[in-house]
mmCIF file of C-alpha atoms in Angstrom:
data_model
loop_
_atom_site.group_PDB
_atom_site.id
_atom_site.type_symbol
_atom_site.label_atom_id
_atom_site.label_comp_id
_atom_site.label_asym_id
_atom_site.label_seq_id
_atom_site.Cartn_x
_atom_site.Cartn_y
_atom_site.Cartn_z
ATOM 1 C CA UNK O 1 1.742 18.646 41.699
ATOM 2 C CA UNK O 2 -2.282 18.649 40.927
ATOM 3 C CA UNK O 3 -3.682 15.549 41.308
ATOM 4 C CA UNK O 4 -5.135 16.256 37.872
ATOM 5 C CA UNK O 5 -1.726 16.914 36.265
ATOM 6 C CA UNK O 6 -0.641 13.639 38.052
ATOM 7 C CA UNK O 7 -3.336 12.065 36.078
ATOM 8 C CA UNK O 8 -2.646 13.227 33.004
ATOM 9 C CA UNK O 9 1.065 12.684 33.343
ATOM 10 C CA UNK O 10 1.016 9.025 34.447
ATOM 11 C CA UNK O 11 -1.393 7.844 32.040
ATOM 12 C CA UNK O 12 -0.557 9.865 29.054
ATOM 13 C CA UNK O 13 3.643 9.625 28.716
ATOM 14 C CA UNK O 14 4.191 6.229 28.338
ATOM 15 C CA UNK O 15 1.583 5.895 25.330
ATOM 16 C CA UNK O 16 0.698 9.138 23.647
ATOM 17 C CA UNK O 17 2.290 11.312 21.289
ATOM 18 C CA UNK O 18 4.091 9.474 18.954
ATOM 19 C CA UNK O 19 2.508 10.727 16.416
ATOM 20 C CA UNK O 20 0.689 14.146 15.371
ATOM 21 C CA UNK O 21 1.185 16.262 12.593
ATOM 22 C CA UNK O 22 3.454 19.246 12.757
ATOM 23 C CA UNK O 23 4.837 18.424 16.134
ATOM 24 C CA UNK O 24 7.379 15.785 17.214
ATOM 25 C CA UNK O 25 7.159 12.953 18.839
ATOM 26 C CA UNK O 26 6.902 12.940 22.910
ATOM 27 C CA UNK O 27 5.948 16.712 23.770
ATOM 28 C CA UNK O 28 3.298 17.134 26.559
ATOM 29 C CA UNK O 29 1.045 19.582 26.110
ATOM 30 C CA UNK O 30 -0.156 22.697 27.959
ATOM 31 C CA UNK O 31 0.164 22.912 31.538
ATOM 32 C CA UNK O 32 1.937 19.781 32.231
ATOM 33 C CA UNK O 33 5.302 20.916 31.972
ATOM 34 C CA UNK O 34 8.366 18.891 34.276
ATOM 35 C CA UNK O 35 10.097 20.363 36.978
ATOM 36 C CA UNK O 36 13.132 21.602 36.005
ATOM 37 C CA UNK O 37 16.196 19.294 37.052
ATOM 38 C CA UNK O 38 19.653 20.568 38.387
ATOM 39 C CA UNK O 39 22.754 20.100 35.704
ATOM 40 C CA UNK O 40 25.238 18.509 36.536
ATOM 41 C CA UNK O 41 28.135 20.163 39.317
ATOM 42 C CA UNK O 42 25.039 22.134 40.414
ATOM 43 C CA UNK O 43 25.311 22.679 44.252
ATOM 44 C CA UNK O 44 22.750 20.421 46.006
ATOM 45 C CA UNK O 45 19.206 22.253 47.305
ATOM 46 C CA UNK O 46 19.725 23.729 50.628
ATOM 47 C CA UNK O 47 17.187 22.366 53.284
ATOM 48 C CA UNK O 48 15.819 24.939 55.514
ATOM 49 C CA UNK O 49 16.304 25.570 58.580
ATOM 50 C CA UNK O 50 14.658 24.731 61.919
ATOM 51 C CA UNK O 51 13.348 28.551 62.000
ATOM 52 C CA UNK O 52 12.128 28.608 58.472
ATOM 53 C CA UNK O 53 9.411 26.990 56.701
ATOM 54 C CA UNK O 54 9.507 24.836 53.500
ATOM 55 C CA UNK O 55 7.267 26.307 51.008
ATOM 56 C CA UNK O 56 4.066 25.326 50.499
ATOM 57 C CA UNK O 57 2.459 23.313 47.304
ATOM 58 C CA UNK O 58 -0.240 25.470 46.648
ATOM 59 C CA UNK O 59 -2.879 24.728 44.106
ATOM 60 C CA UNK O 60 -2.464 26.896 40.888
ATOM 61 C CA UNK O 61 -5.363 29.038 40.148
ATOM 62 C CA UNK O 62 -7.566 27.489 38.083
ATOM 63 C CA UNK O 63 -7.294 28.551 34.013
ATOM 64 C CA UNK O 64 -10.891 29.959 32.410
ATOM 65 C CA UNK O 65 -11.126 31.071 28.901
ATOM 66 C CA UNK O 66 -13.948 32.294 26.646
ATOM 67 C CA UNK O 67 -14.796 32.566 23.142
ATOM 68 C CA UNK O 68 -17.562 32.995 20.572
ATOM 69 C CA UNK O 69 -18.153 30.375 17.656
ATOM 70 C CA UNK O 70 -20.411 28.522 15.314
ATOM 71 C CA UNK O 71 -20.335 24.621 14.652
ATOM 72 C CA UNK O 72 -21.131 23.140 11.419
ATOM 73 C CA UNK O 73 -24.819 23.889 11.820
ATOM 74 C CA UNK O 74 -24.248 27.194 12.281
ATOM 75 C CA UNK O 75 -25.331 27.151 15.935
ATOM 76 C CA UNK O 76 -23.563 29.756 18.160
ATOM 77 C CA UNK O 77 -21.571 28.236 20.825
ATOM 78 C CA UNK O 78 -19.665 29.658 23.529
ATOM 79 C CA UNK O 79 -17.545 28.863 26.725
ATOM 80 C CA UNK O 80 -21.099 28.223 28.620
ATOM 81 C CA UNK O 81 -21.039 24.818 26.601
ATOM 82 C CA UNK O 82 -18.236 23.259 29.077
ATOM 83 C CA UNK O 83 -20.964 23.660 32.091
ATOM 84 C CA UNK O 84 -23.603 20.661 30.057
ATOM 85 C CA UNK O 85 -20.742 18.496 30.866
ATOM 86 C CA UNK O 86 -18.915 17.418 33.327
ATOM 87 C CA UNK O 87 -16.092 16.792 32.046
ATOM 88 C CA UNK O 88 -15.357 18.022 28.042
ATOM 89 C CA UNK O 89 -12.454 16.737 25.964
ATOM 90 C CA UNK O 90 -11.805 19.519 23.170
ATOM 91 C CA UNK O 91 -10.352 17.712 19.882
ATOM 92 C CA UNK O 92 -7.965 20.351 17.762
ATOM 93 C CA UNK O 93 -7.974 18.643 14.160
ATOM 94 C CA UNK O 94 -7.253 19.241 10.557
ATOM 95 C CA UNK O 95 -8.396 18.267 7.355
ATOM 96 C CA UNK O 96 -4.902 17.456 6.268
ATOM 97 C CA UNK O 97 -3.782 15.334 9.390
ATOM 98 C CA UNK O 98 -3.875 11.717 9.029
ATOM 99 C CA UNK O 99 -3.141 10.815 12.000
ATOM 100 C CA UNK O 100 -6.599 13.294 12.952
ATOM 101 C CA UNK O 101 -8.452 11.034 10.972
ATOM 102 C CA UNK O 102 -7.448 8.059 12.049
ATOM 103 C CA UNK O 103 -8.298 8.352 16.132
ATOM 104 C CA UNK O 104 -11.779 10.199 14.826
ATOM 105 C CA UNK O 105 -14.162 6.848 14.644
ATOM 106 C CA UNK O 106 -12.693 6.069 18.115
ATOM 107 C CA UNK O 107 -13.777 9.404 19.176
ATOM 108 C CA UNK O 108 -16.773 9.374 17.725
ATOM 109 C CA UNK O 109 -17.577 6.289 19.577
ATOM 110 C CA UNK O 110 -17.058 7.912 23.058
ATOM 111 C CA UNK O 111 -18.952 10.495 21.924
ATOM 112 C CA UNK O 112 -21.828 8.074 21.859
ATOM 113 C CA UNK O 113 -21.260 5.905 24.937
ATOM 114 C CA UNK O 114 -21.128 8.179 27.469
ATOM 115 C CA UNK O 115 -24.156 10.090 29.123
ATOM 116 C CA UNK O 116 -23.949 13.763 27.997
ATOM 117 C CA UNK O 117 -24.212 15.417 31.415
ATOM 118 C CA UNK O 118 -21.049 13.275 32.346
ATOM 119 C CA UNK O 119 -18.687 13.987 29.220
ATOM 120 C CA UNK O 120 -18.948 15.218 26.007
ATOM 121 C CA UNK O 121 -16.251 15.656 23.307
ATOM 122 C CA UNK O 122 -16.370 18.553 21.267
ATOM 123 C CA UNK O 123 -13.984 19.318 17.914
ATOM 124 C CA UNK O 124 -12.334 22.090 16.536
ATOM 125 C CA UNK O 125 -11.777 22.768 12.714
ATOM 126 C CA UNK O 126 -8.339 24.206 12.935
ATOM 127 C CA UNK O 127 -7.555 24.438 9.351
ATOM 128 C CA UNK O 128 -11.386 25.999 8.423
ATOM 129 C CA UNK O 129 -12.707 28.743 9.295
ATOM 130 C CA UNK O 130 -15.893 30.555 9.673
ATOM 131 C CA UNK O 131 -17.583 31.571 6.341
ATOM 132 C CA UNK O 132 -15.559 28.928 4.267
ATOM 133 C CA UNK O 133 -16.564 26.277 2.084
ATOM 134 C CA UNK O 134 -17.255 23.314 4.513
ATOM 135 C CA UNK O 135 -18.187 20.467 1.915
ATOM 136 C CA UNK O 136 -14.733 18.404 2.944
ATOM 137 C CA UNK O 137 -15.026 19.155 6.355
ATOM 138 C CA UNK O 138 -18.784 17.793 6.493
ATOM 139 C CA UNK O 139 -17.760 14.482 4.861
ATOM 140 C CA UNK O 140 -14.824 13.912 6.986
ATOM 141 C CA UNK O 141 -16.795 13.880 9.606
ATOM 142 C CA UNK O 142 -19.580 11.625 8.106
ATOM 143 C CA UNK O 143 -16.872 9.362 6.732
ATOM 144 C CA UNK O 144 -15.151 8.883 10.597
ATOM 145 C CA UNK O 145 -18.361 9.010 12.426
ATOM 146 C CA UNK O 146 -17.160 11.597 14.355
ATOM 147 C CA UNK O 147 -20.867 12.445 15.382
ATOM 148 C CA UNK O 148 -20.599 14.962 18.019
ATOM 149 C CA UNK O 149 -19.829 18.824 17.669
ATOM 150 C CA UNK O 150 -17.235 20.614 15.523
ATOM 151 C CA UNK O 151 -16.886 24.233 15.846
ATOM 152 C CA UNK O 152 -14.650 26.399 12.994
ATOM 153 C CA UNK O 153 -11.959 28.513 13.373
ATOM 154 C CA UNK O 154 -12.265 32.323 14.094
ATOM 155 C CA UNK O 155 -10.673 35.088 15.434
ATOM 156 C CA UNK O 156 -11.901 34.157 19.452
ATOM 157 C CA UNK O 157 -11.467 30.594 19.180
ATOM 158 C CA UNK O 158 -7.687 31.408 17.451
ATOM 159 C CA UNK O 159 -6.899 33.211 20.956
ATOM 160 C CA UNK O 160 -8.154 31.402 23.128
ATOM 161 C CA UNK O 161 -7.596 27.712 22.183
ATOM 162 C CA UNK O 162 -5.589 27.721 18.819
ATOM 163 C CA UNK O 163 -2.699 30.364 20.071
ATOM 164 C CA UNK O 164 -1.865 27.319 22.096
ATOM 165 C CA UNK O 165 -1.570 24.706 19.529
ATOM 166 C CA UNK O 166 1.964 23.570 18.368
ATOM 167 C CA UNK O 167 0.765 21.085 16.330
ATOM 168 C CA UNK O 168 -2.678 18.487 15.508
ATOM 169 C CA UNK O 169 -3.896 16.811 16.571
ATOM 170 C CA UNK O 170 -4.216 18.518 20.079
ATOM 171 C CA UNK O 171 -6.352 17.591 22.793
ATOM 172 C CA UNK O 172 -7.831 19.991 25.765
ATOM 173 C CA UNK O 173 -10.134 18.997 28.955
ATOM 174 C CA UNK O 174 -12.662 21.091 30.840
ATOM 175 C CA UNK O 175 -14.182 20.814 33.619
ATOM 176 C CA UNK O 176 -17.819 21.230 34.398
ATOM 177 C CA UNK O 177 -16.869 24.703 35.793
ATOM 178 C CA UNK O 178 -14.933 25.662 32.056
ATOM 179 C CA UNK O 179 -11.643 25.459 34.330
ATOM 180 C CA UNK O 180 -8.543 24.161 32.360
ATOM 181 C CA UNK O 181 -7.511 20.529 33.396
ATOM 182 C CA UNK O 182 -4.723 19.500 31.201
ATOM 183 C CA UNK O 183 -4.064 18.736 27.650
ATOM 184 C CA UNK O 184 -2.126 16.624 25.432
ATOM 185 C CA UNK O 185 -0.096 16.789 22.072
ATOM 186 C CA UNK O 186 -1.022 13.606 19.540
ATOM 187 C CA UNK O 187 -3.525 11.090 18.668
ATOM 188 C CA UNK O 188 -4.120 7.708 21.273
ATOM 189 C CA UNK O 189 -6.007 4.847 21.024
ATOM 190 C CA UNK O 190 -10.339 4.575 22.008
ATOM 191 C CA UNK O 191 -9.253 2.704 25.088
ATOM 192 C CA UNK O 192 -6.083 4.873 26.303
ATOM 193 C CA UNK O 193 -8.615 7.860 26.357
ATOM 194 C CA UNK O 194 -11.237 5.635 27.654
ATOM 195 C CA UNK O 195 -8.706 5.297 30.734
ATOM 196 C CA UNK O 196 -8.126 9.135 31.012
ATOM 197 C CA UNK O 197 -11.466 10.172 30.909
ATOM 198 C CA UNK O 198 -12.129 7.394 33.720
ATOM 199 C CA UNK O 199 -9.974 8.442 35.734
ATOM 200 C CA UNK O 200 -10.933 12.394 35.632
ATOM 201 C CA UNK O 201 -14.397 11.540 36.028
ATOM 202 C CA UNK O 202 -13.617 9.544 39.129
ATOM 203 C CA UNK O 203 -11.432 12.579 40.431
#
């Protein structure tokens, strides 16, 4: 398994997801899917033999995607913003989820305490899109201090990150090359993120 996905796995089970809205309790996200197990009376693996060769673990190719959107400024923003960073930790929210709102001040504090060129945190509007009145959105984020980008929904942004959303909140990460590192279903705690983001920096 990735190293990454290792990462993401042994830090993130034990204390994430337990709440979200619209998704249940204890589902990883994206990418970090278990091995399937044998049931029960299934015949044990064979091991090969001395001619043959076990497979390989080979790394999976890495995952790129692109899109076209505005933030709340109405700046244009695109998948070049993942290469200021890096490391970037993409935030799917809603207006409506409580449990959105509730992780957002800790949020917006990493935002702040981390240099830019290392990691940034960017958010995503699920619930609002593009051309819509964004007077709630605006003081949601104002009332959480989540001080750092929010981009709305469109019709790129819906393929390319939203498609894979079961529920919110839902969290990506990006390398500083845009490549897809893992992501995560449900809201944490400032310092279990703190610990993630640690620990993929230091990868």
């Amino acid at each position: 398994m990735n190293k990454r996905y290792k990462i993401l796995l042994g830090l993130l089970l034990p204390l994430l997801l337990l709440y979200g809205c619209g998704v249940d309790g204890g589902e990883l996200a994206v990418g970090t899917a278990p091995k399937a197990q044998p049931s029960a009376g299934t015949a044990p693996e064979e091991k090969p033999s001395a001619q043959e060769e076990p497979p390989s673990e080979e790394e999976p190719d890495p995952i790129y995607i692109t899109f076209d959107g505005t933030d709340l400024e109405g700046n244009a923003v695109s998948q070049e913003i993942f290469t200021q960073s890096k490391l970037t930790m993409v935030n799917v929210w809603a207006t409506y989820c409580n449990p959105c709102l509730r992780e957002m001040p800790g949020l917006g504090e990493l935002a702040a305490e981390y240099d830019p060129s290392e990691f940034q945190l960017i958010g995503i509007v699920s619930d609002v899109r593009e051309g819509e009145d964004l007077s709630l959105v605006e003081s949601l984020v104002q009332e959480t201090g989540a001080d750092y980008p929010h981009l709305l929904a469109n019709d790129s942004i819906g393929q390319a990150i939203l498609s894979s959303v079961s529920g919110v909140p839902t969290t990506f990460f990006f390398d500083g090359e845009g490549a897809y590192l893992g992501g995560v279903v449900g809201a944490a705690e400032k310092s279990d993120w703190e610990e993630l983001i640690h620990e993929l920096l230091e990868e």
